[in-house]
Coordinates of C-alpha atoms and ligand atoms in Angstrom, one line a residue:
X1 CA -3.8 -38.5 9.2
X2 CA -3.7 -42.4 8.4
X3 CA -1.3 -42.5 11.7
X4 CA -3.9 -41.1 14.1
X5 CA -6.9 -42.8 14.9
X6 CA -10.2 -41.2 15.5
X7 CA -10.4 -42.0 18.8
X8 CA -7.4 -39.7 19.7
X9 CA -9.3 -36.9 21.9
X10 CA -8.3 -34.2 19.7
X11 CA -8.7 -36.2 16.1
X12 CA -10.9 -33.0 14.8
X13 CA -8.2 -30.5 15.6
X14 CA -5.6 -32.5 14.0
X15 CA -7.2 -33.2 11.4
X16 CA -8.1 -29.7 10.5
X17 CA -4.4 -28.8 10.8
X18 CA -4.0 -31.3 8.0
X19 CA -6.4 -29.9 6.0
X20 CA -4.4 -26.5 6.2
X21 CA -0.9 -27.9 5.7
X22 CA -2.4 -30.0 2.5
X23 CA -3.4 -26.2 1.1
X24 CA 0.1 -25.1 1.9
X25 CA 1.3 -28.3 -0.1
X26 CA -0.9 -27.4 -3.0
X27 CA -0.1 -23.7 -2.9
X28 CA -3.8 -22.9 -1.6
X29 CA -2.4 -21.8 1.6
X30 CA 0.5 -18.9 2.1
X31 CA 2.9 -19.9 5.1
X32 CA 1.1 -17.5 6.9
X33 CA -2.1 -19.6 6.8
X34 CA 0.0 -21.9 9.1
X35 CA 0.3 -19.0 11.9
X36 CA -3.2 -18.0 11.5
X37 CA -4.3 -22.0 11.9
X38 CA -2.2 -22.0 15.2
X39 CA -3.7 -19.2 16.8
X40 CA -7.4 -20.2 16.2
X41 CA -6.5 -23.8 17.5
X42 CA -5.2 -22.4 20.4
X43 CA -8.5 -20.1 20.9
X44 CA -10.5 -23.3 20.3
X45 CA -9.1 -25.4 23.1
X46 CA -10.2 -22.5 25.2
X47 CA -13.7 -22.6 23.8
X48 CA -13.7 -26.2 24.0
X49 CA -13.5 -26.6 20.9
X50 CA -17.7 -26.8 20.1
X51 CA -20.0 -24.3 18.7
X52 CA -21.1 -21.9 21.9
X53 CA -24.7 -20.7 22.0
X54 CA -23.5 -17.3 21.4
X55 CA -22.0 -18.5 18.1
X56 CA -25.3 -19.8 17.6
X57 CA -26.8 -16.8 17.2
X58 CA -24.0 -14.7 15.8
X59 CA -24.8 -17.5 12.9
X60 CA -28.2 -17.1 13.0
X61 CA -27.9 -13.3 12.6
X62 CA -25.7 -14.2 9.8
X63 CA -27.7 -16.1 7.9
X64 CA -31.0 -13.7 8.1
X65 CA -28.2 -11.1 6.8
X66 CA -27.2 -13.1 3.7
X67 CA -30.8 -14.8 3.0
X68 CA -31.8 -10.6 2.8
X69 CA -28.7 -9.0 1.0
X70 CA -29.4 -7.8 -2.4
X71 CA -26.1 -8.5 -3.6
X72 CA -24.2 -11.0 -1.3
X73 CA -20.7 -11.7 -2.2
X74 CA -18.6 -14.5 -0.2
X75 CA -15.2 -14.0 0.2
X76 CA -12.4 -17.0 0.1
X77 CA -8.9 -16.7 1.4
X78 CA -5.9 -19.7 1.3
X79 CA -7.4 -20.8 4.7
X80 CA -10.8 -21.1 4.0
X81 CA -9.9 -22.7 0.9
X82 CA -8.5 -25.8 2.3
X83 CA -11.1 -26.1 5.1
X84 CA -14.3 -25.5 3.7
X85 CA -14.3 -25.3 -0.1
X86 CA -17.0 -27.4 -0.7
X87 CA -19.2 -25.8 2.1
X88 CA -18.0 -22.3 0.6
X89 CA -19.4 -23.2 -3.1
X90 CA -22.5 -24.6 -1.4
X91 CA -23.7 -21.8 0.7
X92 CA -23.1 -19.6 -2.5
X93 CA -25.5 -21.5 -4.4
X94 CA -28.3 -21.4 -1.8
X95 CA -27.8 -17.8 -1.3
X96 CA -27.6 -17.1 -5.1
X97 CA -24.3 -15.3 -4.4
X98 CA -20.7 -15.1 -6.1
X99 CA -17.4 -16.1 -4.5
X100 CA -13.9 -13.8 -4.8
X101 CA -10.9 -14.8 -4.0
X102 CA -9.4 -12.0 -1.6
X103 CA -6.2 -13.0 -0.2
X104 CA -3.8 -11.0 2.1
X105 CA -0.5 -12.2 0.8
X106 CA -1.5 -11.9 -2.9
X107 CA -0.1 -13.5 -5.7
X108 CA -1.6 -14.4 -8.9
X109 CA -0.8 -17.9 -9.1
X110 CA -2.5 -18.0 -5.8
X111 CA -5.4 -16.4 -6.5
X112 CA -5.6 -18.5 -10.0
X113 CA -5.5 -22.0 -7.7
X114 CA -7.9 -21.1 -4.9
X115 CA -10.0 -20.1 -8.2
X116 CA -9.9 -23.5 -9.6
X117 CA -10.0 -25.3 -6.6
X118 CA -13.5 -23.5 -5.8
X119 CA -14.5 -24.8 -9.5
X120 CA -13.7 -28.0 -9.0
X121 CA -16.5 -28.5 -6.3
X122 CA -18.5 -26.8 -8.5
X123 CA -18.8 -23.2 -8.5
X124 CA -20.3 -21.1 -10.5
X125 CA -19.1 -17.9 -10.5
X126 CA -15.6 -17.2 -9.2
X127 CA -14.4 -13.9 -9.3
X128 CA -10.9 -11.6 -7.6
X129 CA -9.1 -13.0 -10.7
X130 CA -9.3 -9.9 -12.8
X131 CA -9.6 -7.3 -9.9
X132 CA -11.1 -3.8 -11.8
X133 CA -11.7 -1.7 -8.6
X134 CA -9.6 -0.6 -5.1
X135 CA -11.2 -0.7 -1.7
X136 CA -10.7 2.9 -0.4
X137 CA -7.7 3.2 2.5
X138 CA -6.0 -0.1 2.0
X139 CA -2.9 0.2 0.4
X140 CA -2.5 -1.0 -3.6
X141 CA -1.7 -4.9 -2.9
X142 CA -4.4 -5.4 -0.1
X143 CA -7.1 -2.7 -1.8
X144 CA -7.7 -5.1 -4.9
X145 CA -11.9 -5.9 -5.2
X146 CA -14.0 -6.4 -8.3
X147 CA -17.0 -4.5 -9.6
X148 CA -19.8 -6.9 -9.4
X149 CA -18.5 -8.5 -6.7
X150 CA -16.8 -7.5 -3.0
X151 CA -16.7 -3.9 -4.2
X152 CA -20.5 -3.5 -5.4
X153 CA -21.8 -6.1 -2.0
X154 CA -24.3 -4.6 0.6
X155 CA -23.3 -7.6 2.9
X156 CA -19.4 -9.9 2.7
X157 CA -19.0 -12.7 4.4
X158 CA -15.1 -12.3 5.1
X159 CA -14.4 -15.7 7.2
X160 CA -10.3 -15.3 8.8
X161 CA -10.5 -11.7 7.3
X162 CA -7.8 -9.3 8.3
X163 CA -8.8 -6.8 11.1
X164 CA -7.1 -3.8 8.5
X165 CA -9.3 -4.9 5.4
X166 CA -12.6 -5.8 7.4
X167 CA -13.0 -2.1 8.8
X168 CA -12.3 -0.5 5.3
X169 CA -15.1 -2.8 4.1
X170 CA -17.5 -1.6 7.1
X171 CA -16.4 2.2 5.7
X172 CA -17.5 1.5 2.7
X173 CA -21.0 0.9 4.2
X174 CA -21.5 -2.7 3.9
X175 CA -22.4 -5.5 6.5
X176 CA -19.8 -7.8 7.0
X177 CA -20.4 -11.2 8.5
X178 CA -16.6 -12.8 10.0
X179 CA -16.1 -16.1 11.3
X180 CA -13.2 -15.2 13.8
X181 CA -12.2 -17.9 16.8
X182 CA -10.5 -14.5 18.1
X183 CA -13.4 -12.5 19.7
X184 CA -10.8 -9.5 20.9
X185 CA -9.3 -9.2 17.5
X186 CA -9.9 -5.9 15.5
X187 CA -11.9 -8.0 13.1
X188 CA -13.7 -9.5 15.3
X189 CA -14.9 -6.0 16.9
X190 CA -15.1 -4.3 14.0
X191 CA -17.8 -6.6 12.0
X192 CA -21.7 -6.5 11.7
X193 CA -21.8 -10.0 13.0
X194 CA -18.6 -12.3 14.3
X195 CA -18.9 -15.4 14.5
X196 CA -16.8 -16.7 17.2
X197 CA -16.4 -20.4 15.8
X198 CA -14.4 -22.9 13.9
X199 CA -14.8 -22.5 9.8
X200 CA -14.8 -26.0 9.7
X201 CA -18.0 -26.1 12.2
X202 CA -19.3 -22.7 11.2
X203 CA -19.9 -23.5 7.7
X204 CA -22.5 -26.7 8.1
X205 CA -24.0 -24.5 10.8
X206 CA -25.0 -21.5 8.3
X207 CA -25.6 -23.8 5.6
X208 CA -28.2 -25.9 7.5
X209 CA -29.5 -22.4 9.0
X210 CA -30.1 -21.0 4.9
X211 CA -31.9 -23.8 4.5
X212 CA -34.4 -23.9 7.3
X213 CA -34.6 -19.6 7.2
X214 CA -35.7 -19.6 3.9
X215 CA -39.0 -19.8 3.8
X216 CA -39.5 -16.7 6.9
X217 CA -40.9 -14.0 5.9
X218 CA -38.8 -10.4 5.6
X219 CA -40.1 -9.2 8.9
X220 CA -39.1 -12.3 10.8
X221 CA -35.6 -11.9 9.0
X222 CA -35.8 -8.0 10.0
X223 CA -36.4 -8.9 13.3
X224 CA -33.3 -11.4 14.3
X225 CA -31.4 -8.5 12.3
X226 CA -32.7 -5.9 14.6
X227 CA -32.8 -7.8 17.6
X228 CA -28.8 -8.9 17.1
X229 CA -26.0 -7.2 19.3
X230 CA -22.3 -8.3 18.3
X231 CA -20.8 -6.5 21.2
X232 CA -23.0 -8.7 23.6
X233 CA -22.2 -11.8 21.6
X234 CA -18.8 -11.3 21.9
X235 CA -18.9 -10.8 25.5
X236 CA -20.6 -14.0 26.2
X237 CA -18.2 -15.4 23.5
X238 CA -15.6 -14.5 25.9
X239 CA -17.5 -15.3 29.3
X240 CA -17.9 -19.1 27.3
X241 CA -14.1 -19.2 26.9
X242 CA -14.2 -18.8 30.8
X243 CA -16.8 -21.0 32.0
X244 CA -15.5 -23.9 29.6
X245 CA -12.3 -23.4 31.4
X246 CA -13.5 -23.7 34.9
X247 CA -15.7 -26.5 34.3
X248 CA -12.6 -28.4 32.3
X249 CA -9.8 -27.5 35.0
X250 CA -11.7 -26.2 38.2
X251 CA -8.3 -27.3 40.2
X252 CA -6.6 -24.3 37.8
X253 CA -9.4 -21.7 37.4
X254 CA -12.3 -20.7 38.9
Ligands
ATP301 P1 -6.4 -8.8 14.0 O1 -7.8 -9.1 13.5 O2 -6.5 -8.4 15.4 O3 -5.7 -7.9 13.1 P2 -4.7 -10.8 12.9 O4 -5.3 -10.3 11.7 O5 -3.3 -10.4 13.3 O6 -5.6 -10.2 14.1 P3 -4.4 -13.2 11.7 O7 -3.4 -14.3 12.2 O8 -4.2 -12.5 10.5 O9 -4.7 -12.3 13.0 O10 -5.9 -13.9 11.5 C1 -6.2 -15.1 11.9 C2 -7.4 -15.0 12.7 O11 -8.2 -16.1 12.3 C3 -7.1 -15.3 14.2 O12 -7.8 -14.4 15.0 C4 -7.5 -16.7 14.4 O13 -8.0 -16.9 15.7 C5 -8.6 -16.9 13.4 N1 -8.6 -18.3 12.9 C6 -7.6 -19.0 12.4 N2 -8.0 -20.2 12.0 C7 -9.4 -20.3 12.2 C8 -10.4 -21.2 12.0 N3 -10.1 -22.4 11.5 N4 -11.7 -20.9 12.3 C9 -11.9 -19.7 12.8 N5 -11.0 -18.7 13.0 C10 -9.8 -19.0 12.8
MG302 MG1 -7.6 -10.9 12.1

């Protein structure tokens, strides 16, 4: 990124795509990481690339969910590794909760790396390397969970998850929090609460939200629980993508 100055309109964007190609570099990130990068950049530039009011609350929600789950797990993939690995092992130590690795293209080397990367800013507990337990209807490859972890969690945060994975979690019972730039994806309308945001933005958002939603009570937690409606917040998710547009190009959409 040395070549590209911060004053370059789109520095954040590029520099996030950096941050993903450095995982790929460090075998963090599968090549497929790379495809799923491009797509959310491209859904970004339509959102304007700024955390949207709806996300606001999808994060809020999110964060009353975690702050009252009795056993939270947070799961990391080879994206979220190279994004927000420090934010990742931070929000698990405010939220008492363990981290699993849970990767879509698995291999063990992988899963060993994302692992040690996690520990190296720190983490506690990192789990998904010994997998004991299989997540009903995936097949064998994709199914892989541990006891104690993902498969034992009353609420996963599953940021990039795959749509396939995040509904067999949602059969399982659990509440599953996404962060999903995608609002029309199968993940994204399948989870308890999607957050329609960057990682990289979405992250600092729920962290700093942990922190000041600690000290409510469980009835004002209950309540932004009760009161959340993911369908809604993905259609004003959407209805953001569209007013961004014709405010940014009212000669090409209105
Ligand atoms: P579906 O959920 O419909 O099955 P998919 O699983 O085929 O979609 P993938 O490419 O596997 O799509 O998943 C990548 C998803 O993650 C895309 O929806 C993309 O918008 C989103 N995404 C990628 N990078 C980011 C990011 N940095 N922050 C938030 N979301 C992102
Ligand atoms: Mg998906």
């Amino acid at each position: 990124m040395s070549d590209v100055p911060p004053s370059h309109p789109r520095y954040a964007s590029l520099l996030t795509r950096e941050k993903v190609v450095e995982g790929v570099e460090r075998g963090i990130t599968g090549l497929n990481g790379l495809i799923a990068q491009g797509r959310g950049e491209a859904l970004d530039y339509l959102l304007g690339e700024k955390t949207t009011p709806p996300a606001e609350e999808a994060e809020r929600a999110a964060a009353a969910l975690l702050l009252l789950a009795e056993r939270p797990v947070l799961s990391v993939n080879g994206n979220a590794a190279a994004l927000v690995p420090e934010e990742m092992v931070l929000l698990a130590r405010k939220i008492g909760a363990p981290l699993e690795v849970n990767i879509f293209y698995r291999t063990e080397e992988r899963v060993r790396r994302i692992a040690d990367h996690l520990r190296s800013f720190g983490a506690e507990e990192v789990l998904g390397e010994e997998p004991d337990a299989s997540i009903p209807g995936l097949d064998h490859a994709r199914a892989k969970a541990t006891r104690g972890g993902i498969f034992d969690a009353d609420v996963v945060f599953v940021p990039l998850e795959d749509g396939d994975r995040c509904e067999a979690l949602v059969r399982m019972g659990k509440r599953v929090i996404t962060v999903d730039l995608n609002p029309l994806s199968r993940t994204a309308r399948t989870s308890t609460v999607t957050i329609v945001d960057n990682v990289v933005r979405a992250l600092p958002n729920l962290i700093t939200l942990v922190e000041e939603m600690a000290s409510l009570r469980e009835a004002e937690l209950l309540s932004t629980i009760s009161a959340y409606d993911n369908r809604a917040v993905l259609r004003r998710s959407v209805e953001a993508m569209i007013s961004h547009l014709s405010r940014q190009f009212p000669d090409l959409v209105d």
